[in-house]
CSV table of C-alpha atoms in Angstrom, one decimal:
chain,number,residue,atom,x,y,z
A,22,UNK,CA,8.8,25.4,31.0
A,23,UNK,CA,5.0,25.1,30.9
A,24,UNK,CA,3.4,21.7,30.5
A,25,UNK,CA,2.3,22.6,27.0
A,26,UNK,CA,5.9,23.6,26.1
A,27,UNK,CA,7.2,20.4,27.6
A,28,UNK,CA,4.6,18.4,25.6
A,29,UNK,CA,5.6,20.2,22.4
A,30,UNK,CA,9.3,19.6,23.0
A,31,UNK,CA,8.8,15.9,23.6
A,32,UNK,CA,6.6,15.7,20.5
A,33,UNK,CA,9.2,17.5,18.4
A,34,UNK,CA,11.9,15.0,19.4
A,35,UNK,CA,9.6,12.1,18.5
A,36,UNK,CA,8.9,13.8,15.2
A,37,UNK,CA,12.6,13.9,14.4
A,38,UNK,CA,13.1,10.3,15.4
A,39,UNK,CA,10.1,9.2,13.2
A,40,UNK,CA,11.3,11.1,10.1
A,41,UNK,CA,13.1,9.4,7.2
A,42,UNK,CA,16.4,7.7,8.4
A,43,UNK,CA,15.3,8.2,12.0
A,44,UNK,CA,15.4,5.4,14.6
A,45,UNK,CA,11.6,5.2,14.8
A,46,UNK,CA,10.8,5.5,11.1
A,47,UNK,CA,8.5,2.9,9.7
A,48,UNK,CA,11.3,1.6,7.4
A,49,UNK,CA,14.1,1.8,10.0
A,50,UNK,CA,16.5,-1.1,10.4
A,51,UNK,CA,14.7,-1.9,13.7
A,52,UNK,CA,11.2,-2.1,12.2
A,53,UNK,CA,9.7,-5.5,13.0
A,54,UNK,CA,9.0,-6.3,9.4
A,55,UNK,CA,12.7,-6.3,8.9
A,56,UNK,CA,13.7,-8.0,12.1
A,57,UNK,CA,11.3,-10.9,11.7
A,58,UNK,CA,11.5,-11.3,7.9
A,59,UNK,CA,12.5,-14.7,6.5
A,60,UNK,CA,12.6,-13.5,3.0
A,61,UNK,CA,11.7,-10.3,1.2
A,62,UNK,CA,12.6,-6.6,1.3
A,63,UNK,CA,9.1,-5.1,0.4
A,64,UNK,CA,7.2,-4.5,3.7
A,65,UNK,CA,3.9,-5.4,1.9
A,66,UNK,CA,5.3,-8.7,0.7
A,67,UNK,CA,7.4,-10.1,3.6
A,68,UNK,CA,7.5,-13.7,4.4
A,69,UNK,CA,7.8,-13.8,8.2
A,70,UNK,CA,9.7,-16.4,10.2
A,71,UNK,CA,7.7,-19.5,11.4
A,72,UNK,CA,8.1,-18.3,15.0
A,73,UNK,CA,6.7,-14.9,14.2
A,74,UNK,CA,3.8,-16.4,12.1
A,75,UNK,CA,2.9,-18.3,15.2
A,76,UNK,CA,2.8,-15.1,17.2
A,77,UNK,CA,0.5,-13.6,14.5
A,78,UNK,CA,-1.9,-16.5,14.8
A,79,UNK,CA,-2.0,-16.4,18.6
A,80,UNK,CA,-2.8,-12.7,18.4
A,81,UNK,CA,-5.6,-13.2,15.9
A,82,UNK,CA,-7.0,-16.1,18.0
A,83,UNK,CA,-6.9,-13.9,21.1
A,84,UNK,CA,-8.7,-11.1,19.2
A,85,UNK,CA,-11.4,-13.4,17.9
A,86,UNK,CA,-12.0,-15.0,21.3
A,87,UNK,CA,-13.0,-11.7,22.8
A,88,UNK,CA,-16.3,-12.0,24.7
A,89,UNK,CA,-18.1,-9.3,22.6
A,90,UNK,CA,-21.5,-10.4,21.3
A,91,UNK,CA,-20.7,-10.1,17.6
A,92,UNK,CA,-23.7,-10.4,15.3
A,93,UNK,CA,-23.7,-12.3,12.0
A,94,UNK,CA,-24.9,-10.1,9.2
A,95,UNK,CA,-24.3,-8.7,5.7
A,96,UNK,CA,-22.9,-5.2,6.4
A,97,UNK,CA,-19.4,-3.9,6.2
A,98,UNK,CA,-18.5,-0.4,7.6
A,99,UNK,CA,-15.4,1.3,6.4
A,100,UNK,CA,-14.1,4.5,8.1
A,101,UNK,CA,-12.1,7.3,6.5
A,102,UNK,CA,-10.5,10.3,8.0
A,103,UNK,CA,-7.3,11.5,9.7
A,104,UNK,CA,-6.2,10.3,13.1
A,105,UNK,CA,-7.9,12.5,15.7
A,106,UNK,CA,-10.7,13.6,13.5
A,107,UNK,CA,-13.3,11.9,15.7
A,108,UNK,CA,-14.1,8.7,13.9
A,109,UNK,CA,-14.6,6.6,17.0
A,110,UNK,CA,-17.1,9.2,18.4
A,111,UNK,CA,-18.9,9.4,15.1
A,112,UNK,CA,-19.3,5.6,14.9
A,113,UNK,CA,-20.9,5.6,18.3
A,114,UNK,CA,-23.2,8.5,17.3
A,115,UNK,CA,-24.3,6.4,14.3
A,116,UNK,CA,-25.1,3.4,16.5
A,117,UNK,CA,-22.1,1.1,15.5
A,118,UNK,CA,-21.5,-0.3,18.9
A,119,UNK,CA,-22.2,-3.7,20.3
A,120,UNK,CA,-22.6,-6.5,17.8
A,121,UNK,CA,-19.8,-5.2,15.5
A,122,UNK,CA,-16.3,-6.6,15.0
A,123,UNK,CA,-13.9,-3.7,14.8
A,124,UNK,CA,-10.8,-4.3,12.7
A,125,UNK,CA,-8.2,-1.7,13.4
A,126,UNK,CA,-4.4,-2.1,12.7
A,127,UNK,CA,-3.8,0.1,15.8
A,128,UNK,CA,-5.3,-2.6,17.9
A,129,UNK,CA,-2.8,-5.1,16.6
A,130,UNK,CA,0.1,-2.7,17.1
A,131,UNK,CA,-0.8,-2.6,20.8
A,132,UNK,CA,-1.3,-6.4,21.0
A,133,UNK,CA,2.1,-6.9,19.3
A,134,UNK,CA,3.8,-4.5,21.6
A,135,UNK,CA,2.2,-6.0,24.7
A,136,UNK,CA,3.3,-9.5,23.4
A,137,UNK,CA,6.9,-8.4,22.9
A,138,UNK,CA,7.0,-6.7,26.3
A,139,UNK,CA,5.8,-10.0,28.0
A,140,UNK,CA,8.4,-12.1,26.1
A,141,UNK,CA,11.3,-9.6,26.4
A,142,UNK,CA,11.4,-9.0,22.7
A,143,UNK,CA,10.2,-5.4,22.6
A,144,UNK,CA,12.0,-3.5,19.8
A,145,UNK,CA,14.0,-0.6,21.3
A,146,UNK,CA,16.6,0.7,18.9
A,147,UNK,CA,20.1,1.2,20.4
A,148,UNK,CA,19.9,4.9,19.4
A,149,UNK,CA,17.1,5.6,21.8
A,150,UNK,CA,17.6,3.1,24.7
A,151,UNK,CA,19.2,5.8,26.9
A,152,UNK,CA,17.1,8.7,25.6
A,153,UNK,CA,15.7,11.0,28.2
A,154,UNK,CA,13.1,13.4,26.8
A,155,UNK,CA,12.1,16.9,28.0
A,156,UNK,CA,9.7,15.5,30.6
A,157,UNK,CA,12.4,13.4,32.2
A,158,UNK,CA,11.1,10.1,30.8
A,159,UNK,CA,12.4,7.8,28.1
A,160,UNK,CA,10.8,6.4,25.0
A,161,UNK,CA,7.6,4.5,26.0
A,162,UNK,CA,6.5,1.3,24.4
A,163,UNK,CA,3.5,2.6,22.4
A,164,UNK,CA,5.8,5.3,21.0
A,165,UNK,CA,7.5,2.5,19.1
A,166,UNK,CA,4.2,1.9,17.2
A,167,UNK,CA,5.6,3.0,13.9
A,168,UNK,CA,8.2,0.2,14.0
A,169,UNK,CA,5.3,-2.2,14.3
A,170,UNK,CA,3.2,-0.6,11.6
A,171,UNK,CA,3.7,-2.9,8.6
A,172,UNK,CA,3.5,-6.0,10.7
A,173,UNK,CA,0.3,-4.9,12.4
A,174,UNK,CA,-1.4,-4.5,9.0
A,175,UNK,CA,-0.6,-8.1,8.2
A,176,UNK,CA,-2.3,-9.3,11.4
A,177,UNK,CA,-5.3,-7.0,10.8
A,178,UNK,CA,-5.7,-8.5,7.4
A,179,UNK,CA,-5.7,-12.0,8.8
A,180,UNK,CA,-8.4,-11.0,11.4
A,181,UNK,CA,-10.4,-9.3,8.7
A,182,UNK,CA,-10.5,-12.3,6.5
A,183,UNK,CA,-11.5,-14.5,9.4
A,184,UNK,CA,-14.3,-12.2,10.4
A,185,UNK,CA,-15.6,-11.8,6.8
A,186,UNK,CA,-15.5,-15.5,6.3
A,187,UNK,CA,-17.6,-15.9,9.4
A,188,UNK,CA,-20.1,-13.4,8.0
A,189,UNK,CA,-19.8,-11.1,11.0
A,190,UNK,CA,-20.8,-7.5,10.9
A,191,UNK,CA,-17.4,-5.8,10.4
A,192,UNK,CA,-16.1,-2.3,10.8
A,193,UNK,CA,-12.8,-1.7,9.0
A,194,UNK,CA,-11.3,1.1,10.9
A,195,UNK,CA,-8.6,3.3,9.5
A,196,UNK,CA,-7.8,6.5,7.6
A,197,UNK,CA,-8.5,5.1,4.1
A,198,UNK,CA,-5.4,7.0,3.0
A,199,UNK,CA,-4.0,4.3,0.7
A,200,UNK,CA,-5.3,4.8,-2.8
A,201,UNK,CA,-5.5,1.0,-3.4
A,202,UNK,CA,-7.7,0.3,-0.4
A,203,UNK,CA,-11.1,1.2,-2.0
A,204,UNK,CA,-10.5,-1.5,-4.6
A,205,UNK,CA,-9.4,-4.0,-2.0
A,206,UNK,CA,-12.4,-3.4,0.2
A,207,UNK,CA,-14.8,-3.8,-2.7
A,208,UNK,CA,-13.1,-7.0,-3.7
A,209,UNK,CA,-13.4,-8.3,-0.1
A,210,UNK,CA,-17.1,-7.5,0.0
A,211,UNK,CA,-17.8,-9.2,-3.3
A,212,UNK,CA,-15.7,-12.2,-2.5
A,213,UNK,CA,-17.5,-12.8,0.9
A,214,UNK,CA,-21.0,-12.0,-0.4
A,215,UNK,CA,-21.8,-9.0,1.7
A,216,UNK,CA,-24.8,-6.9,0.6
A,217,UNK,CA,-24.2,-3.5,2.0
A,218,UNK,CA,-21.3,-1.1,2.7
A,219,UNK,CA,-21.5,2.0,4.9
A,220,UNK,CA,-18.6,4.5,4.5
A,221,UNK,CA,-18.2,6.8,7.5
A,222,UNK,CA,-16.1,9.8,6.6
A,223,UNK,CA,-15.0,12.1,9.4
A,224,UNK,CA,-12.8,15.1,8.6
A,225,UNK,CA,-11.7,18.1,10.6
A,226,UNK,CA,-9.3,21.1,9.9
A,227,UNK,CA,-5.7,20.1,9.9
A,228,UNK,CA,-4.7,22.2,12.9
A,229,UNK,CA,-7.6,20.8,15.0
A,230,UNK,CA,-6.5,17.2,14.1
A,231,UNK,CA,-2.9,17.9,14.9
A,232,UNK,CA,-3.8,19.2,18.4
A,233,UNK,CA,-6.2,16.4,19.1
A,234,UNK,CA,-3.6,13.8,18.2
A,235,UNK,CA,-1.1,15.5,20.5
A,236,UNK,CA,-3.6,15.6,23.4
A,237,UNK,CA,-4.5,11.9,23.0
A,238,UNK,CA,-0.9,10.8,22.9
A,239,UNK,CA,0.2,13.1,25.8
A,240,UNK,CA,-2.6,11.9,28.0
A,241,UNK,CA,-1.4,8.4,27.5
A,242,UNK,CA,2.3,9.3,28.1
A,243,UNK,CA,1.5,11.1,31.4
A,244,UNK,CA,-0.6,8.2,32.6
A,245,UNK,CA,2.4,5.9,32.5
A,246,UNK,CA,2.2,2.2,31.7
A,247,UNK,CA,3.0,1.7,28.1
A,248,UNK,CA,2.2,5.3,27.3
A,249,UNK,CA,0.3,6.7,24.4
A,250,UNK,CA,0.5,6.0,20.7
A,251,UNK,CA,2.4,8.8,19.0
A,252,UNK,CA,1.4,9.9,15.5
A,253,UNK,CA,4.1,11.9,13.7
A,254,UNK,CA,2.9,15.3,12.7
A,255,UNK,CA,4.2,14.6,9.1
A,256,UNK,CA,1.9,11.6,8.9
A,257,UNK,CA,-1.1,13.8,9.5
A,258,UNK,CA,0.0,16.7,7.4
A,259,UNK,CA,0.6,14.3,4.4
A,260,UNK,CA,-3.1,13.4,4.5
A,261,UNK,CA,-4.2,16.9,3.7
A,262,UNK,CA,-4.5,18.4,0.2
A,263,UNK,CA,-5.7,21.7,1.7
A,264,UNK,CA,-6.1,22.9,5.3
A,265,UNK,CA,-9.5,21.1,5.5
A,266,UNK,CA,-9.6,18.5,2.7
A,267,UNK,CA,-7.9,15.1,2.8
A,268,UNK,CA,-6.9,12.2,0.7
A,269,UNK,CA,-9.1,10.2,3.0
A,270,UNK,CA,-12.1,12.0,1.8
A,271,UNK,CA,-11.1,11.6,-1.8
A,272,UNK,CA,-10.7,7.8,-1.3
A,273,UNK,CA,-13.9,7.6,0.6
A,274,UNK,CA,-15.8,9.0,-2.4
A,275,UNK,CA,-13.8,6.7,-4.7
A,276,UNK,CA,-14.9,3.7,-2.5
A,277,UNK,CA,-18.5,4.7,-2.9
A,278,UNK,CA,-18.2,4.9,-6.6
A,279,UNK,CA,-16.4,1.6,-6.9
A,280,UNK,CA,-18.9,-0.2,-4.6
A,281,UNK,CA,-21.8,1.2,-6.6
A,282,UNK,CA,-20.3,0.0,-9.8
A,283,UNK,CA,-20.0,-3.4,-8.3
A,284,UNK,CA,-23.8,-3.4,-7.5
A,285,UNK,CA,-23.2,-3.1,-3.7
A,286,UNK,CA,-25.7,-1.1,-1.8
A,287,UNK,CA,-23.5,1.7,-0.4
A,288,UNK,CA,-24.0,4.9,1.7
A,289,UNK,CA,-21.6,7.7,2.6
A,290,UNK,CA,-22.2,8.9,6.1
A,291,UNK,CA,-20.5,12.0,7.6
């Protein structure tokens, strides 16, 4: 078996586990939003246990105490585009580097997983505890990221509100795939008195993005440690309306329209 064949076989297994009713699906019984819920059955409206809320606050505090020289300002940047499209590289090309606070739910997935590893609370569903994949390794911690998905968005929102309240220059990193997000971003900008919004849209053909996502994950898995974050292929495919057009692009354009209607100075950058 070639290395590429091995990679693809491991990925195919993780795809199956991440599908509906799979052990690693975002709504699986082992998903952290279920395990740490005090009340509620809607992942977007969960009331977490007091202990878990304290974990959330500690993670936000750690994030905000990072030594980066974050500038105060009046600009919000929102990214849009599928995973692996090249958003991070494009942000660097456009000069969004030092002085910006980057809010990305993937950052908080990693911080949550690292926390649970340290405390012995890492979620590892019984169905996959003894799994050995085609490369001879088991499921690695970052490959559990989907189980932490909904919880990580809660912490990302906490951090975002703190940064906007402090009037920092903020980059809201993500795919912009949720149709309600443009309205939410505009509301946040208006509420906190920001004057300008830059929307950075990065798209690439579906097959290119699928391969890049695999390469990024596989490099992390081969490096050991906690591995690489796996993005199920279905998650990427569901973002595409054609082989080259995405719901991310549609929502980016919708965000520009909504921001303009709210009298916010807005620019779409590609």
